[in-house]
Coordinates of C-alpha atoms and ligand atoms in Angstrom, one line a residue:
X17 CA 0.0 0.0 0.0
X18 CA 1.3 3.4 -0.9
X19 CA 1.9 6.1 1.8
X20 CA -1.3 8.0 2.3
X21 CA -0.1 10.7 4.6
X22 CA 0.7 14.0 3.0
X23 CA 4.3 15.1 2.1
X24 CA 5.6 17.9 -0.1
X25 CA 7.5 15.4 -2.3
X26 CA 4.6 13.0 -2.9
X27 CA 1.8 15.6 -2.8
X28 CA 0.3 14.8 -6.2
X29 CA 0.3 11.0 -5.8
X30 CA -1.1 11.3 -2.2
X31 CA -4.1 13.3 -3.4
X32 CA -4.7 11.4 -6.6
X33 CA -4.5 8.0 -4.9
X34 CA -7.7 9.0 -3.0
X35 CA -9.7 8.8 -6.2
X36 CA -12.7 6.5 -5.6
X37 CA -13.2 3.3 -7.5
X38 CA -16.5 4.2 -9.2
X39 CA -15.4 7.6 -10.6
X40 CA -16.0 8.0 -14.3
X41 CA -12.8 7.7 -16.4
X42 CA -13.1 11.2 -17.7
X43 CA -13.6 12.7 -14.2
X44 CA -10.6 10.8 -12.9
X45 CA -8.5 12.0 -15.8
X46 CA -9.5 15.6 -15.5
X47 CA -9.0 15.7 -11.7
X48 CA -5.7 13.9 -11.7
X49 CA -4.3 16.3 -14.3
X50 CA -5.7 19.3 -12.5
X51 CA -4.1 18.3 -9.2
X52 CA -0.8 17.6 -11.0
X53 CA -0.7 21.1 -12.6
X54 CA -2.0 22.9 -9.5
X55 CA 0.6 21.4 -7.3
X56 CA 3.3 21.9 -10.0
X57 CA 2.3 25.5 -10.2
X58 CA 2.6 26.1 -6.4
X59 CA 5.9 24.3 -6.3
X60 CA 7.4 26.0 -9.3
X61 CA 6.7 29.5 -8.0
X62 CA 7.1 28.6 -4.3
X63 CA 3.6 30.0 -3.5
X64 CA 3.7 31.9 -0.2
X65 CA 1.0 31.7 2.4
X66 CA 0.2 35.4 1.8
X67 CA -0.1 34.8 -2.0
X68 CA -2.4 31.8 -1.4
X69 CA -4.6 34.1 0.7
X70 CA -4.6 36.8 -2.0
X71 CA -5.5 34.2 -4.6
X72 CA -8.4 32.9 -2.5
X73 CA -9.7 36.4 -1.9
X74 CA -9.4 37.2 -5.6
X75 CA -11.5 34.1 -6.5
X76 CA -14.0 34.9 -3.8
X77 CA -14.4 38.5 -5.2
X78 CA -14.7 37.1 -8.7
X79 CA -17.6 34.8 -7.6
X80 CA -19.3 37.6 -5.7
X81 CA -19.1 39.8 -8.8
X82 CA -21.1 37.3 -10.8
X83 CA -24.9 37.6 -11.3
X84 CA -27.4 37.2 -14.2
X85 CA -25.8 40.1 -16.1
X86 CA -22.1 39.8 -15.2
X87 CA -19.9 36.7 -15.5
X88 CA -16.6 37.6 -14.0
X89 CA -15.2 34.0 -14.2
X90 CA -15.7 33.9 -18.0
X91 CA -14.0 37.3 -18.1
X92 CA -11.1 35.8 -16.2
X93 CA -10.9 32.9 -18.6
X94 CA -11.0 35.4 -21.5
X95 CA -8.1 37.6 -20.3
X96 CA -6.0 34.5 -19.5
X97 CA -6.4 33.2 -23.1
X98 CA -8.2 30.1 -21.8
X99 CA -11.5 30.9 -23.7
X100 CA -9.6 31.2 -27.0
X101 CA -7.6 28.0 -26.3
X102 CA -10.7 25.9 -25.5
X103 CA -12.4 27.4 -28.6
X104 CA -9.3 26.5 -30.8
X105 CA -9.1 23.0 -29.4
X106 CA -12.8 22.4 -30.2
X107 CA -13.1 24.1 -33.5
X108 CA -10.3 22.9 -35.7
X109 CA -11.5 23.6 -39.2
X110 CA -10.5 22.7 -42.7
X111 CA -8.6 25.2 -44.9
X112 CA -10.9 27.9 -46.2
X113 CA -13.5 27.6 -43.5
X114 CA -14.2 30.8 -41.5
X115 CA -12.5 30.7 -38.1
X116 CA -14.2 31.0 -34.7
X117 CA -13.3 33.5 -32.1
X118 CA -14.5 34.3 -28.6
X119 CA -18.2 34.5 -28.0
X120 CA -18.1 37.2 -25.3
X121 CA -20.8 38.0 -22.7
X122 CA -23.0 40.4 -24.7
X123 CA -25.0 38.1 -27.0
X124 CA -28.7 38.1 -26.4
X125 CA -30.9 35.2 -27.6
X126 CA -33.8 35.9 -29.9
X127 CA -32.8 39.3 -31.3
X128 CA -35.4 40.8 -33.7
X129 CA -35.5 39.2 -37.1
X130 CA -35.0 42.0 -39.6
X131 CA -35.5 42.3 -43.4
X132 CA -32.3 42.0 -45.5
X133 CA -30.6 45.4 -45.7
X134 CA -32.3 46.8 -42.6
X135 CA -30.4 48.8 -40.0
X136 CA -29.6 47.5 -36.6
X137 CA -28.5 50.9 -35.3
X138 CA -31.5 52.4 -33.4
X139 CA -29.8 55.2 -31.5
X140 CA -28.6 57.3 -34.5
X141 CA -25.1 57.4 -33.2
X142 CA -21.9 56.4 -35.1
X143 CA -20.8 56.3 -38.7
X144 CA -23.3 54.3 -40.8
X145 CA -21.7 51.2 -42.4
X146 CA -23.1 48.6 -44.8
X147 CA -22.1 45.0 -43.9
X148 CA -22.6 42.5 -46.7
X149 CA -21.4 39.2 -48.1
X150 CA -22.4 35.6 -48.7
X151 CA -22.7 32.5 -46.5
X152 CA -21.3 29.5 -48.4
X153 CA -20.2 26.0 -47.9
X154 CA -16.6 24.9 -48.4
X155 CA -17.1 24.6 -52.2
X156 CA -18.5 28.1 -52.5
X157 CA -22.1 27.0 -52.9
X158 CA -24.6 29.5 -51.3
X159 CA -26.2 28.4 -48.0
X160 CA -29.9 29.1 -48.0
X161 CA -31.7 29.6 -44.7
X162 CA -28.6 30.5 -42.7
X163 CA -29.3 32.7 -39.6
X164 CA -26.8 35.6 -39.4
X165 CA -27.1 36.9 -35.9
X166 CA -25.2 40.1 -35.3
X167 CA -24.4 42.4 -32.4
X168 CA -22.0 45.3 -31.7
X169 CA -21.3 48.1 -29.2
X170 CA -22.6 51.6 -30.0
X171 CA -20.5 54.6 -30.9
X172 CA -19.8 55.2 -27.2
X173 CA -18.4 51.7 -26.8
X174 CA -21.3 50.1 -24.9
X175 CA -23.7 47.3 -25.7
X176 CA -27.4 48.0 -25.2
X177 CA -27.5 45.5 -22.3
X178 CA -24.8 47.6 -20.5
X179 CA -27.0 50.7 -20.7
X180 CA -30.6 49.8 -20.2
X181 CA -32.8 53.0 -20.2
X182 CA -30.0 54.9 -22.0
X183 CA -29.8 52.9 -25.3
X184 CA -32.9 51.6 -27.0
X185 CA -33.5 47.8 -26.4
X186 CA -32.0 45.7 -29.3
X187 CA -29.8 48.6 -30.4
X188 CA -27.1 47.2 -32.7
X189 CA -28.6 43.7 -32.8
X190 CA -30.5 41.7 -35.3
X191 CA -31.0 38.4 -37.1
X192 CA -31.0 38.0 -40.9
X193 CA -31.9 34.9 -42.8
X194 CA -30.3 34.2 -46.1
X195 CA -32.2 33.4 -49.3
X196 CA -31.3 31.1 -52.2
X197 CA -28.2 33.2 -53.1
X198 CA -26.8 32.9 -49.5
X199 CA -26.4 36.7 -49.4
X200 CA -26.7 38.8 -46.3
X201 CA -26.7 42.6 -45.9
X202 CA -27.5 45.0 -43.1
X203 CA -26.7 48.5 -42.0
X204 CA -25.0 49.2 -38.7
X205 CA -22.2 51.4 -37.6
X206 CA -18.5 51.2 -38.1
X207 CA -17.5 49.4 -34.9
X208 CA -15.4 51.2 -32.2
X209 CA -12.9 49.8 -29.8
X210 CA -14.1 49.5 -26.1
X211 CA -12.8 48.3 -22.7
X212 CA -14.1 45.0 -21.4
X213 CA -15.9 45.5 -18.0
X214 CA -12.9 46.4 -15.8
X215 CA -14.5 47.6 -12.6
X216 CA -14.1 44.2 -10.9
X217 CA -11.3 41.9 -9.8
X218 CA -10.4 40.9 -13.3
X219 CA -9.9 44.6 -14.3
X220 CA -7.7 45.1 -11.2
X221 CA -5.7 42.0 -12.1
X222 CA -5.1 43.3 -15.6
X223 CA -3.8 46.6 -14.2
X224 CA -1.4 44.8 -11.9
X225 CA -0.2 42.9 -14.9
X226 CA 0.4 46.1 -16.9
X227 CA -2.3 45.3 -19.4
X228 CA -5.0 47.5 -20.8
X229 CA -8.6 46.3 -21.0
X230 CA -9.4 47.2 -24.6
X231 CA -10.8 45.1 -27.4
X232 CA -10.2 46.3 -31.0
X233 CA -13.3 47.4 -32.9
X234 CA -15.3 44.4 -34.2
X235 CA -18.7 43.2 -35.3
X236 CA -20.0 40.0 -33.7
X237 CA -21.5 37.2 -35.9
X238 CA -23.2 34.0 -34.9
X239 CA -23.9 32.1 -38.2
X240 CA -26.0 28.9 -38.0
X241 CA -27.5 26.7 -40.6
X242 CA -28.9 23.1 -40.6
X243 CA -26.1 20.6 -41.4
X244 CA -23.3 23.0 -40.6
X245 CA -21.1 23.7 -37.5
X246 CA -22.2 26.8 -35.5
X247 CA -19.8 29.7 -36.4
X248 CA -19.1 32.1 -33.6
X249 CA -16.9 34.9 -35.0
X250 CA -16.2 38.6 -35.5
X251 CA -15.0 40.8 -38.2
X252 CA -12.3 43.3 -37.1
X253 CA -11.5 46.8 -38.4
X254 CA -8.0 46.6 -39.8
X255 CA -6.5 49.9 -38.7
X256 CA -7.5 49.6 -35.0
X257 CA -4.8 50.5 -32.5
X258 CA -5.6 47.5 -30.3
X259 CA -5.5 44.9 -33.0
X260 CA -2.2 43.5 -31.7
X261 CA -3.1 43.7 -28.0
X262 CA -6.8 42.5 -27.8
X263 CA -7.5 42.1 -24.0
X264 CA -9.1 38.7 -24.7
X265 CA -6.8 37.5 -27.6
X266 CA -9.7 37.2 -30.1
X267 CA -8.0 38.5 -33.2
X268 CA -7.2 36.2 -36.1
X269 CA -5.6 37.4 -39.3
X270 CA -8.3 35.9 -41.4
X271 CA -11.0 37.9 -39.5
X272 CA -9.6 41.3 -40.3
X273 CA -12.1 42.6 -42.8
X274 CA -12.0 45.4 -45.3
X275 CA -13.8 48.6 -44.1
X276 CA -13.9 51.0 -47.0
X277 CA -15.2 54.5 -47.3
X278 CA -18.1 54.9 -49.7
X279 CA -20.2 57.8 -51.0
X280 CA -22.9 55.4 -52.4
X281 CA -26.3 55.3 -50.8
X282 CA -26.9 56.3 -47.2
X283 CA -23.8 54.9 -45.6
X284 CA -20.2 56.2 -45.1
X285 CA -18.5 52.8 -44.8
X286 CA -18.9 49.4 -46.5
X287 CA -17.5 46.1 -45.2
X288 CA -17.7 43.0 -47.4
X289 CA -17.1 39.6 -45.8
X290 CA -18.1 36.1 -46.8
X291 CA -18.6 33.3 -44.2
X292 CA -17.6 29.8 -45.1
X293 CA -19.3 27.2 -43.0
X294 CA -17.9 23.8 -42.1
X295 CA -20.2 20.7 -42.4
X296 CA -21.5 19.4 -39.0
Ligands
BEZ303 C1 -17.0 41.1 -26.5 O1 -16.4 41.1 -27.6 O2 -18.1 41.4 -26.5 C2 -16.3 40.6 -25.3 C3 -15.5 39.4 -25.3 C4 -14.9 38.9 -24.2 C5 -15.0 39.7 -23.0 C6 -15.7 40.8 -23.0 C7 -16.4 41.3 -24.1
FE304 FE1 -17.6 42.7 -28.5

């Protein structure tokens, strides 16, 4: 029988040997690995008692910050690059398929279904921009009946859900369904960069790490269609100052979209971007 009392040297084995006999294989694998890396972390940095207490207080405050509208733990995962890593591991796609990026906390289910070409901007702020393109499969065939669900911050850098009573409900949100040609088009505003919510423990941690809380300007897209993988992505404005230092590591080269000035019609900007879906 192996030694079951605790020692610094055999800490990992001592804890992991306690695993029950009826634990599911995945649970046992996940917990063994977690204990191994957690103990490895404490040993490698020689975690002091005071630092352990600071860490526990930080996690406590992070939990206390969470409610129906604020998810500070996901924000923590986002700024540590964990959200993007989990997304990458679970969404390896073939060449040519549009890449995923971070979902973020500001999506709202069941946004209004709007007619193709309609505007999502209800507060009259910002520089009008036409977003258009096609939803296709990997061979370039149009995908009919795709739902293009979009959301963005307003010109002041806030989502409608962050400013109830200030912004109109459903400001800068909408769903558009493609027809037989797979085309989508809507009017919005040229996105602006904004800070992620940084008035909580995660914001404080970022400051202590010498990091800013900003995300480069982007438009969110959730594109779904029967028979295809769900695509959670953004398009980014190419000349944004935060493109190389996104607080949540969401930028991918293939998602930097053209935003061009135009004098045609009722908009000042036009951004064309095609979404290529991967079979389910
Ligand atoms: C967003 O783009 O909406 C977002 C993503 C991650 C954290 C905070 C905001
Ligand atoms: Fe966003």
